[in-house]
PDB file of C-alpha atoms in Angstrom:
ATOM      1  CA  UNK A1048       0.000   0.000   0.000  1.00 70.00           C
ATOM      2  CA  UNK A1049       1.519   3.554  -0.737  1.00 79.00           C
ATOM      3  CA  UNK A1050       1.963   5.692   2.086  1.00 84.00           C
ATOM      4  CA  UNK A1051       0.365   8.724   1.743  1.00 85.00           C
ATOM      5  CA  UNK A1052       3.566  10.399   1.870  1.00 87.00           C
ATOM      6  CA  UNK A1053       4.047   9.564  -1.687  1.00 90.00           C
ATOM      7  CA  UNK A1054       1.009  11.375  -2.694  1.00 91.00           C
ATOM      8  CA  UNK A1055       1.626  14.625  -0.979  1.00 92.00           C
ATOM      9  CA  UNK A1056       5.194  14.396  -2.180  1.00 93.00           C
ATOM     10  CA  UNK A1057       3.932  13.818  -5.625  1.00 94.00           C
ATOM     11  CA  UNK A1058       1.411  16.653  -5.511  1.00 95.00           C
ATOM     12  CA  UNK A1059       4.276  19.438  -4.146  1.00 94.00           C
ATOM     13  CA  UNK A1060       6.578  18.137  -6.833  1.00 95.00           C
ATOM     14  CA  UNK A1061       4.099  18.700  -9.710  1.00 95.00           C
ATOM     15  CA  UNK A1062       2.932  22.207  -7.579  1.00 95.00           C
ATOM     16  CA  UNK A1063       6.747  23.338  -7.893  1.00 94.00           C
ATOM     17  CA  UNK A1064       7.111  21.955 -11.637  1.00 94.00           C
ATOM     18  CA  UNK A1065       4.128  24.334 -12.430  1.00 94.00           C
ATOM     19  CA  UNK A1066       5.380  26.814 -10.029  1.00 93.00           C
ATOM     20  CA  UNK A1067       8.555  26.728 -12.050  1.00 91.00           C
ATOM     21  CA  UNK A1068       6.642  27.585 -15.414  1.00 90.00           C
ATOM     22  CA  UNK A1069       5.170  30.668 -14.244  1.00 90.00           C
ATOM     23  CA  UNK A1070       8.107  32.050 -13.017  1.00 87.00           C
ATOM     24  CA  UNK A1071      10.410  31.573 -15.985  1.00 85.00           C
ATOM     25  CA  UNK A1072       8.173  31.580 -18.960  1.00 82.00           C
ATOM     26  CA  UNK A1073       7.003  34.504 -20.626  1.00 80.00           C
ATOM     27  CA  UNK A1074       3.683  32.992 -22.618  1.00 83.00           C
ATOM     28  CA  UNK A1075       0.666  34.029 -21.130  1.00 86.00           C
ATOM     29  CA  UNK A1076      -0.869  31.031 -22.306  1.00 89.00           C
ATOM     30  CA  UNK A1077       1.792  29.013 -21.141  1.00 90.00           C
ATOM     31  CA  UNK A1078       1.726  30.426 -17.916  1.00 91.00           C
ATOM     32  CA  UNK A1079      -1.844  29.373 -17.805  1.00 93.00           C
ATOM     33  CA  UNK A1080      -1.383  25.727 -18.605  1.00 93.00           C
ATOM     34  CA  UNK A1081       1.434  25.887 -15.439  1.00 94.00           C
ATOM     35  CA  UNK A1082      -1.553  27.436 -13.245  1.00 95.00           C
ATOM     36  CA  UNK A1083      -3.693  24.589 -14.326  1.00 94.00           C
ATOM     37  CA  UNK A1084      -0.782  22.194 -13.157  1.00 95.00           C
ATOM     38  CA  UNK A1085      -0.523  23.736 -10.008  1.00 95.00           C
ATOM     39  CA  UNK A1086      -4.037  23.249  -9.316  1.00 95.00           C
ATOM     40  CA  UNK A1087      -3.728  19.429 -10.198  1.00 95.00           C
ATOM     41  CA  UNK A1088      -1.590  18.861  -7.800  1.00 96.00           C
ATOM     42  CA  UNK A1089      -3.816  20.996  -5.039  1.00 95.00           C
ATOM     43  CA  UNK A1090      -6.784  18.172  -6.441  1.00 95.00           C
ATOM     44  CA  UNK A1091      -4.514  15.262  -5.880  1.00 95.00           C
ATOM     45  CA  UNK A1092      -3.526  16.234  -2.357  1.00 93.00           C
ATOM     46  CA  UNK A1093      -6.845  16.952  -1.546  1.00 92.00           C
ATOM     47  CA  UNK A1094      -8.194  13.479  -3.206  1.00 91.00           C
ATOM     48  CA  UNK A1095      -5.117  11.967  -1.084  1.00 90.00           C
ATOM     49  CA  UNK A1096      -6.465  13.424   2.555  1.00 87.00           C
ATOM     50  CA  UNK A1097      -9.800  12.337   1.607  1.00 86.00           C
ATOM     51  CA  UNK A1098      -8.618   8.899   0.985  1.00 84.00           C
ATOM     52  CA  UNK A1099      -6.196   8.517   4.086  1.00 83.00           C
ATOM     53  CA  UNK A1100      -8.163  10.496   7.058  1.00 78.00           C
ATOM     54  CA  UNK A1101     -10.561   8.804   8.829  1.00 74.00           C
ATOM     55  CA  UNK A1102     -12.884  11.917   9.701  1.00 72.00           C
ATOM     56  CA  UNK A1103     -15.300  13.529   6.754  1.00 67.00           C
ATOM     57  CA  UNK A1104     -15.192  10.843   4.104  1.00 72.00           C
ATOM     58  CA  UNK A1105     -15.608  12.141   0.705  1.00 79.00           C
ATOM     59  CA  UNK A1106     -15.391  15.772   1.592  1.00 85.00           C
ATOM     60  CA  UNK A1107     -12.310  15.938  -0.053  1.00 86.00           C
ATOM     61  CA  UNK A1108     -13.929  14.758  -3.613  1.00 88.00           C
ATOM     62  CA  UNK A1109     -16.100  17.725  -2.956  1.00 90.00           C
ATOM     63  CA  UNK A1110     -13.920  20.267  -3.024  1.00 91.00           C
ATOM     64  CA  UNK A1111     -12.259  18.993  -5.595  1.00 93.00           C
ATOM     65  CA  UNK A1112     -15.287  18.812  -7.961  1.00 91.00           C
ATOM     66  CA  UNK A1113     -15.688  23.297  -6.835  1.00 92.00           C
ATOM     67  CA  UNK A1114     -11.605  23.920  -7.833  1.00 93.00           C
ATOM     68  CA  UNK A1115     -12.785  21.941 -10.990  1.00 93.00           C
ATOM     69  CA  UNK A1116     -15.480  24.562 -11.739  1.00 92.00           C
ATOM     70  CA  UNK A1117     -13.318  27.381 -10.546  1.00 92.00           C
ATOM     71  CA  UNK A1118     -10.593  26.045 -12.701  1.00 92.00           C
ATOM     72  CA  UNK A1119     -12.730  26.082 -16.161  1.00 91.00           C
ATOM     73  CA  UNK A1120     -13.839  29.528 -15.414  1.00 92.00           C
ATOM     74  CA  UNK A1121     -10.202  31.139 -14.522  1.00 92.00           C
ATOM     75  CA  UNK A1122      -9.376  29.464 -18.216  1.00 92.00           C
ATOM     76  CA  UNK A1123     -12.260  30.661 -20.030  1.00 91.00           C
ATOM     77  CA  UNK A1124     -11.422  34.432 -18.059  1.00 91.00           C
ATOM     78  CA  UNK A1125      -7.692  34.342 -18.794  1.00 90.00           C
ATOM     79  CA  UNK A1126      -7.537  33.184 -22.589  1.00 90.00           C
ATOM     80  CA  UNK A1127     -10.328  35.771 -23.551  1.00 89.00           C
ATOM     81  CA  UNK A1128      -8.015  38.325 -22.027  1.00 87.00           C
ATOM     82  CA  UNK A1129      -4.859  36.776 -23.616  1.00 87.00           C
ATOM     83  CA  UNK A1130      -6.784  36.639 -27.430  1.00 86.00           C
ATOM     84  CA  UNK A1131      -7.966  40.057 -26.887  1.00 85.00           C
ATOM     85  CA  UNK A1132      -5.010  41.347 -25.788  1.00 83.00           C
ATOM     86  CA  UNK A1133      -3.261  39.564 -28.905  1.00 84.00           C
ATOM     87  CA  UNK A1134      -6.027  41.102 -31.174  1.00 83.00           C
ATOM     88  CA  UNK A1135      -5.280  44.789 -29.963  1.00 80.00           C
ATOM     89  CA  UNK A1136      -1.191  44.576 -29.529  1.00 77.00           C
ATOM     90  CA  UNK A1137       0.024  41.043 -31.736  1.00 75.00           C
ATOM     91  CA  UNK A1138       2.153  40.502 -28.538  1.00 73.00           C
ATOM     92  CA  UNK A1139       2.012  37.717 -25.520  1.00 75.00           C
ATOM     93  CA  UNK A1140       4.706  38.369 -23.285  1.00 76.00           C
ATOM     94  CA  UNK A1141       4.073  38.862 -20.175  1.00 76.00           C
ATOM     95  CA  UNK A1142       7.067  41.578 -19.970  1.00 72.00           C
ATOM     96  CA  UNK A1143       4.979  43.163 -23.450  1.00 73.00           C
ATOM     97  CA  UNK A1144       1.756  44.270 -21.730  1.00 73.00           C
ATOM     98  CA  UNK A1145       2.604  47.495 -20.344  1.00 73.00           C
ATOM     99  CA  UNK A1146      -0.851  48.617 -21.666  1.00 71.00           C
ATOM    100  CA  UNK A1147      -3.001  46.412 -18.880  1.00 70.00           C
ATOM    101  CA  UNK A1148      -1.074  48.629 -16.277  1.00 71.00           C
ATOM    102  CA  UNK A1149      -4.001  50.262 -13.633  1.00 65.00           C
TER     103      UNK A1149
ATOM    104  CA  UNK B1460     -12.117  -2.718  -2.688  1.00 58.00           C
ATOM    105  CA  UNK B1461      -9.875  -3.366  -5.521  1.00 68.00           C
ATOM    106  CA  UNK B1462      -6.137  -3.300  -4.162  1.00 74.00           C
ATOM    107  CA  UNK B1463      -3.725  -1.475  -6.758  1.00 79.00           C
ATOM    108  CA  UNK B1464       0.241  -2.585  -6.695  1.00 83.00           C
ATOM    109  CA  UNK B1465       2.163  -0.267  -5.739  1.00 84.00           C
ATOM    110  CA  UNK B1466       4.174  -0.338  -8.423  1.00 90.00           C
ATOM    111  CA  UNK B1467       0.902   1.472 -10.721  1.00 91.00           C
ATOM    112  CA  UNK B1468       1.845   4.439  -8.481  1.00 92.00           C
ATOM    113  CA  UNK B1469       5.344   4.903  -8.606  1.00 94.00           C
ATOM    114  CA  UNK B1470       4.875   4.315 -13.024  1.00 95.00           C
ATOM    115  CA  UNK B1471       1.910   6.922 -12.781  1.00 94.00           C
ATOM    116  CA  UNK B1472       3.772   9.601 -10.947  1.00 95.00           C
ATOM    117  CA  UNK B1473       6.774   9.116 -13.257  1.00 95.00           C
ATOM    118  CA  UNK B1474       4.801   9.711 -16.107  1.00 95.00           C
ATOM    119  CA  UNK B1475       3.450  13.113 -13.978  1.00 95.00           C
ATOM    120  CA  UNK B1476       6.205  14.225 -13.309  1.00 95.00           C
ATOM    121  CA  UNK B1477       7.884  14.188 -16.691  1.00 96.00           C
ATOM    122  CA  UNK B1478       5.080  15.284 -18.998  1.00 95.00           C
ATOM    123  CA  UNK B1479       4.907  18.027 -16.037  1.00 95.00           C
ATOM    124  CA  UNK B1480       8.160  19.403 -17.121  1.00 93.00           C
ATOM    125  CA  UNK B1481       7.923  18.933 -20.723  1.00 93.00           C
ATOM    126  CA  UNK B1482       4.354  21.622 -20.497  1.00 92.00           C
ATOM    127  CA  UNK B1483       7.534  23.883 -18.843  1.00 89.00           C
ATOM    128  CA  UNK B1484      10.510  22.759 -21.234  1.00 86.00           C
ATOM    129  CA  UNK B1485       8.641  22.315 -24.519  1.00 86.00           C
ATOM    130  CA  UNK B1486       9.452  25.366 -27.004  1.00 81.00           C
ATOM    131  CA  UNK B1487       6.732  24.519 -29.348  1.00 83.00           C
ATOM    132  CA  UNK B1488       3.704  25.620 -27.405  1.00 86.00           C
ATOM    133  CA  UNK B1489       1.597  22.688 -29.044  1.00 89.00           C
ATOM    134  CA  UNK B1490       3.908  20.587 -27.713  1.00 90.00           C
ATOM    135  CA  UNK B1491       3.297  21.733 -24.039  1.00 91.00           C
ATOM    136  CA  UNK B1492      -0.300  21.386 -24.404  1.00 92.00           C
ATOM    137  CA  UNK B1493      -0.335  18.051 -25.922  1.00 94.00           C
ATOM    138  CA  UNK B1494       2.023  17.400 -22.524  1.00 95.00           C
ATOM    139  CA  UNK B1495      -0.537  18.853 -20.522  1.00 95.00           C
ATOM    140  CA  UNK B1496      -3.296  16.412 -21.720  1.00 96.00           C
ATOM    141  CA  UNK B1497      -0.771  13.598 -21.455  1.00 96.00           C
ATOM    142  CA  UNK B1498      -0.097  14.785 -17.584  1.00 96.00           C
ATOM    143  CA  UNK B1499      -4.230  14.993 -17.172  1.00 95.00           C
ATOM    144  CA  UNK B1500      -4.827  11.837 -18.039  1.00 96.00           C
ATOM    145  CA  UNK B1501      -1.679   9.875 -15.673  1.00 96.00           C
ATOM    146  CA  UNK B1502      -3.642  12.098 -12.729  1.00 96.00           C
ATOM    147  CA  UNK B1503      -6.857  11.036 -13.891  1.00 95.00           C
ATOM    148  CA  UNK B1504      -5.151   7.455 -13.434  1.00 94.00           C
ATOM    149  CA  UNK B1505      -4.235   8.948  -9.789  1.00 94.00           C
ATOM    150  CA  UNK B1506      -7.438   9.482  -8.827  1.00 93.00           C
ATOM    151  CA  UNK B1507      -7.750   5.544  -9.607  1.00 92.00           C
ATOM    152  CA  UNK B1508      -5.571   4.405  -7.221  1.00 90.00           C
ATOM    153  CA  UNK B1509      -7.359   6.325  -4.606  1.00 88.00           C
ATOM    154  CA  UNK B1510     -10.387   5.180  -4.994  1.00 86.00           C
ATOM    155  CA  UNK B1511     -11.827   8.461  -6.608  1.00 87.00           C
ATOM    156  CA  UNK B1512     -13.625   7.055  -9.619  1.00 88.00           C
ATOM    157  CA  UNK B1513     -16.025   9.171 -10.357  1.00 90.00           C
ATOM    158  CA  UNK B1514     -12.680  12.360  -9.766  1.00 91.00           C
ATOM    159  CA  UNK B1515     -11.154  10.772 -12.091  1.00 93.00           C
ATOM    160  CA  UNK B1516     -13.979  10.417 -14.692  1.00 93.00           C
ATOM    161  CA  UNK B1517     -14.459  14.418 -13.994  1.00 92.00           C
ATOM    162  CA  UNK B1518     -11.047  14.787 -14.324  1.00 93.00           C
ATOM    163  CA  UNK B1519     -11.104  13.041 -17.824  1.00 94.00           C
ATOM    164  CA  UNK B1520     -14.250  15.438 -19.090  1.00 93.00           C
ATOM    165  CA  UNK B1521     -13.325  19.013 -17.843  1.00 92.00           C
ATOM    166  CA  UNK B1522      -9.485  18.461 -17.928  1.00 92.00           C
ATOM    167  CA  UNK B1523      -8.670  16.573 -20.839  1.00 92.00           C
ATOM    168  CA  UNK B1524     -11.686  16.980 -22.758  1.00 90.00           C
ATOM    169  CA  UNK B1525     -12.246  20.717 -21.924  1.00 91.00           C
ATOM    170  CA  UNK B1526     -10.110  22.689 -20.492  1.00 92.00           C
ATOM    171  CA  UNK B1527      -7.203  21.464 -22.827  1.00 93.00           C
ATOM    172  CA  UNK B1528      -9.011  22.096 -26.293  1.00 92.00           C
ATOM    173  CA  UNK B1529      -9.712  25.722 -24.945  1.00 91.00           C
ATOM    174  CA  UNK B1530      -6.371  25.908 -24.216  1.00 92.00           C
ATOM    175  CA  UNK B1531      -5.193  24.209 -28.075  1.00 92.00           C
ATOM    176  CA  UNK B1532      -7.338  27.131 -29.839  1.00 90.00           C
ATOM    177  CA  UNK B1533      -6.189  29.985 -27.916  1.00 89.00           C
ATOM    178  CA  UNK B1534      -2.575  28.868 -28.935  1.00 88.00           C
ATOM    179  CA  UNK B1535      -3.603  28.423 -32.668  1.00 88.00           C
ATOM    180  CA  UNK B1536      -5.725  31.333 -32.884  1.00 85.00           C
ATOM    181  CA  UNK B1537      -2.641  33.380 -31.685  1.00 82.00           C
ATOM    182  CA  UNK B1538       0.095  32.191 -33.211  1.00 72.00           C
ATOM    183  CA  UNK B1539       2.400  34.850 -34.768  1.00 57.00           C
ATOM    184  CA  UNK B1540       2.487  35.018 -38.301  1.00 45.00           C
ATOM    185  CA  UNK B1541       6.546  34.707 -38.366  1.00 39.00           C
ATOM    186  CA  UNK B1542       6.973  31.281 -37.049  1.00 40.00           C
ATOM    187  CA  UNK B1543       7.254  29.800 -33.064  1.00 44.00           C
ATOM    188  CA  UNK B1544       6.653  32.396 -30.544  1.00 47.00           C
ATOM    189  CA  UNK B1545       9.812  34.022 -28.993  1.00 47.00           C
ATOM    190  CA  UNK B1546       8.888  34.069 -25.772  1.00 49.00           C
ATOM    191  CA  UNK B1547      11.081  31.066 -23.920  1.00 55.00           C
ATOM    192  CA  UNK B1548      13.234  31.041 -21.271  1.00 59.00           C
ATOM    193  CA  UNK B1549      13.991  34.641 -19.754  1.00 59.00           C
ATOM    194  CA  UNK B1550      16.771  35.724 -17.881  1.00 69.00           C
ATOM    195  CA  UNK B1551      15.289  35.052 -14.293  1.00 74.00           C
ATOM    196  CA  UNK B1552      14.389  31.193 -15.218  1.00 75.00           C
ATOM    197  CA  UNK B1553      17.397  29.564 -13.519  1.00 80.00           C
ATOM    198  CA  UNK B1554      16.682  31.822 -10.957  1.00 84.00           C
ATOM    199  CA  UNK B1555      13.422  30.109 -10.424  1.00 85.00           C
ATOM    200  CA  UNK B1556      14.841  27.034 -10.715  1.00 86.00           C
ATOM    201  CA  UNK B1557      16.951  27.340  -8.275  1.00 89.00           C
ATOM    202  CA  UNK B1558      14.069  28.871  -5.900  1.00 90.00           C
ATOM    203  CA  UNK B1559      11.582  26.060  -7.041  1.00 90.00           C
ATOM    204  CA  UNK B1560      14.328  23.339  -6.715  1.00 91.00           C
ATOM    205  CA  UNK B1561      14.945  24.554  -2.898  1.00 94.00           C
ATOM    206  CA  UNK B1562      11.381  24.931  -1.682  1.00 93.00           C
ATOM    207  CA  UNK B1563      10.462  21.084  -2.924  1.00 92.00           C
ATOM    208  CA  UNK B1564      13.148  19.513  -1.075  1.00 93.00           C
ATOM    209  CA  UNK B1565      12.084  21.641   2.514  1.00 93.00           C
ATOM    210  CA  UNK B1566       8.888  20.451   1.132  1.00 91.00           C
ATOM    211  CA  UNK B1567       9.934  16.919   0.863  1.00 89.00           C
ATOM    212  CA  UNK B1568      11.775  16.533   3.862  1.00 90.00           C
ATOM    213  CA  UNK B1569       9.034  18.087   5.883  1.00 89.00           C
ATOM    214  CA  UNK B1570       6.557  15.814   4.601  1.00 86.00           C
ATOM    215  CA  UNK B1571       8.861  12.808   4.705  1.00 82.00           C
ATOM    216  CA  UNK B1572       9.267  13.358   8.634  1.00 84.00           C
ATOM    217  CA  UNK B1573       5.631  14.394   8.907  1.00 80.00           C
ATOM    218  CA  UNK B1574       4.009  11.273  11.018  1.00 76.00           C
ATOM    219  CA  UNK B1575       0.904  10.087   8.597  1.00 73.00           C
ATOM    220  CA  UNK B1576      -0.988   7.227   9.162  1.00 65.00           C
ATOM    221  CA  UNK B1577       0.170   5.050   6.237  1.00 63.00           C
ATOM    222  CA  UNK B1578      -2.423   2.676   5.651  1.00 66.00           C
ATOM    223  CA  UNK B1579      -5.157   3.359   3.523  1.00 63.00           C
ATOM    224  CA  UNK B1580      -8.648   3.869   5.239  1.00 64.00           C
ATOM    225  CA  UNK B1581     -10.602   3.029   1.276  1.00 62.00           C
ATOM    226  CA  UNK B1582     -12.306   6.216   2.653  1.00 61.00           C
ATOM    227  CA  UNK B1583     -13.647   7.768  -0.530  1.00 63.00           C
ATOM    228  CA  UNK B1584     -16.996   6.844  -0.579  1.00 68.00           C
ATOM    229  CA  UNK B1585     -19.596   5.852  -3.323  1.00 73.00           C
ATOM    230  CA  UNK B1586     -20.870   8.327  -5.593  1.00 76.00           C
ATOM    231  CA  UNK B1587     -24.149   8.397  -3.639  1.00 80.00           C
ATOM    232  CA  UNK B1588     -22.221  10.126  -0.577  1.00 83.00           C
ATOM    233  CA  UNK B1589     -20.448  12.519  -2.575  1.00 83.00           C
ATOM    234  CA  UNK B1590     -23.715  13.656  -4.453  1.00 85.00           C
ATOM    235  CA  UNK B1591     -25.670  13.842  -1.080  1.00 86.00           C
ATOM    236  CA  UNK B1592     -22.836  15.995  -0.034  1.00 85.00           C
ATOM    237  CA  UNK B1593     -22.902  18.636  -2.834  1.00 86.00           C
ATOM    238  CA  UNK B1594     -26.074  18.803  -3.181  1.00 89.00           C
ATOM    239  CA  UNK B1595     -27.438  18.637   0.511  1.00 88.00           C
ATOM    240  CA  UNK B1596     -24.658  19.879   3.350  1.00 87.00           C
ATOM    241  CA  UNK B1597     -23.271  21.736   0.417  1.00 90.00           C
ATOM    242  CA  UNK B1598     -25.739  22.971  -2.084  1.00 91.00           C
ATOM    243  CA  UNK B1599     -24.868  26.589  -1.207  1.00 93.00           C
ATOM    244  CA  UNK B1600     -21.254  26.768  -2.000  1.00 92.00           C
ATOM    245  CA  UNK B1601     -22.566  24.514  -5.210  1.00 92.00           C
ATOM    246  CA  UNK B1602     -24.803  27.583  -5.999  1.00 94.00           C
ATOM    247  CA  UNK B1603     -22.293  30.384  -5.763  1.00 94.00           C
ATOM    248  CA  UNK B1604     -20.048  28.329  -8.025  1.00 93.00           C
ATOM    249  CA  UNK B1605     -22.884  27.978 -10.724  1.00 93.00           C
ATOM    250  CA  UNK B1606     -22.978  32.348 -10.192  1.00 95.00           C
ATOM    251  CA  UNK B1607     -19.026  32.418 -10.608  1.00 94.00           C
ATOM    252  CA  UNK B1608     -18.989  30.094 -13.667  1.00 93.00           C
ATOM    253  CA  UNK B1609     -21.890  32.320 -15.048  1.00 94.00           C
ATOM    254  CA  UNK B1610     -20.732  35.793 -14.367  1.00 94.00           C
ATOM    255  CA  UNK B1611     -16.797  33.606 -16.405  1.00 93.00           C
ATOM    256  CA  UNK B1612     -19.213  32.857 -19.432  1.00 90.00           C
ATOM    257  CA  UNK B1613     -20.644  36.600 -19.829  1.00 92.00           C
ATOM    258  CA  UNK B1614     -17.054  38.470 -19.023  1.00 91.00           C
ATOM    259  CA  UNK B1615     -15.296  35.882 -21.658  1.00 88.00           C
ATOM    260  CA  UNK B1616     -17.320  36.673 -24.440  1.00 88.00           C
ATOM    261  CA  UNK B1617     -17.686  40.158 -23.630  1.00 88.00           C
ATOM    262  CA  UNK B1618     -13.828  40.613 -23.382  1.00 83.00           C
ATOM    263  CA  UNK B1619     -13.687  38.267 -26.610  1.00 77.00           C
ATOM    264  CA  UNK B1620     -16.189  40.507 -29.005  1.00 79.00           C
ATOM    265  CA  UNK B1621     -14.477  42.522 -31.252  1.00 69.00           C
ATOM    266  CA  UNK B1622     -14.876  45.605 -31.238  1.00 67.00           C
ATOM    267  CA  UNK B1623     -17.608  47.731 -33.600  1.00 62.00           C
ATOM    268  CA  UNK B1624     -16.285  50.445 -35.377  1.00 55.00           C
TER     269      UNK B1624
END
């Protein structure tokens, strides 16, 4: 049986490994696929705890199933903004949109 | 309950893990979504091995059916005329690998000494439980995320329309 070590270590490595993408890539888009891995690895530590702790069975799933919704709606948000932002300036670098300044 | 070798883990995680960095390394942005989905589907497989079938089978729909096609047409309805987008690696990237590298080993260590139970309670229930849950004890929070995925629709294709003249 795997400890549930293992999944918790799994879920921070894949957290840092999107964590990494954000930081060092420029793509807006990209950056967004690294956001989704972060919150992958949030979902598998949560499915984890639900799995392993003896108290609240299932509420884990639950919560899960709300970052899920959150999840398709920051996409839907964020690639609108990246397409119109590429429609008005031809440019998706983060470093490139001095124009979305307050 | 179905018991899963071990083994299924340790081959699923690998296969996380690496697809994880190739959505970072990739310099062909196709080829970090097509990564992505690849990643999806090992966690979907996860979800499996903790007894989260009906996660997983979510996971499969909004993740790799979804999320990941949105993702495929924003990248090929911006694409720059003038080949691959220049926008790799910057300056500040080994940097934050360095930073990244750092804070998952504290991570790791801390979680490695952390005293867990390490047997497997099979907690996640049937599908029954979770439903009674989301729609019962929490149909409210249920409702406000139905409001917050509405008010995402309306401000995507609002920020999406072009523009009249």
């Amino acid at each position: 049986m795997t400890p549930l070590q293992h999944y918790l270590i799994l879920a921070t490595v894949l957290f840092f490994i999107g964590g990494w993408g954000v930081l060092a890539r420029r793509n807006i888009i990209l950056i967004i696929m690294c956001i989704e891995l972060m919150l992958n690895a949030i979902n598998i530590a949560l499915v984890a705890f639900s799995n392993y702790s003896p108290h609240g069975a299932g509420l884990g799933e639950v919560f899960v199933f709300f970052v899920f919704a959150l999840a398709a709606a920051e996409v839907a948000i964020g690639l609108a903004v990246a397409i119109a932002q590429y429609r008005l300036r031809e440019k998706l670098g983060v470093d490139e949109l001095h124009d979305m300044r307050g | 309950m179905t018991e899963f070798s071990p083994t299924a883990f340790y081959i699923l995680a690998f296969m996380v893990v690496v697809f994880a960095i190739g959505v970072v390394s990739f310099k062909n942005l196709i080829h970090s979504a097509l990564s992505m989905v690849l990643c999806f589907i090992a966690v979907a497989g996860i979800y499996i091995l903790l007894h989260a079938e009906l996660i997983a089978a979510a996971q499969v729909l909004i993740y790799v059916g979804a999320i990941s096609i949105l993702i495929i047409f924003a990248i090929m309805l911006t694409r720059h005329r003038t080949g691959d987008l220049k926008l790799f690696f910057s300056r500040q990237s080994w940097l934050a690998l360095v930073f990244v590298a750092v804070a998952t080993i504290v991570f790791t260590a801390v979680l490695g000494s952390a005293n867990y139970r390490s047997e497997s309670l099979a907690q996640n229930p049937e599908d029954e439980k979770i439903a009674e849950l989301v729609f019962n004890s929490y149909a409210f929070p249920f409702e406000v995320v139905s409001l917050v995925l509405l008010v995402a629709i309306v401000g995507a294709v609002l920020l999406a329309k072009r523009e009249k003249q």
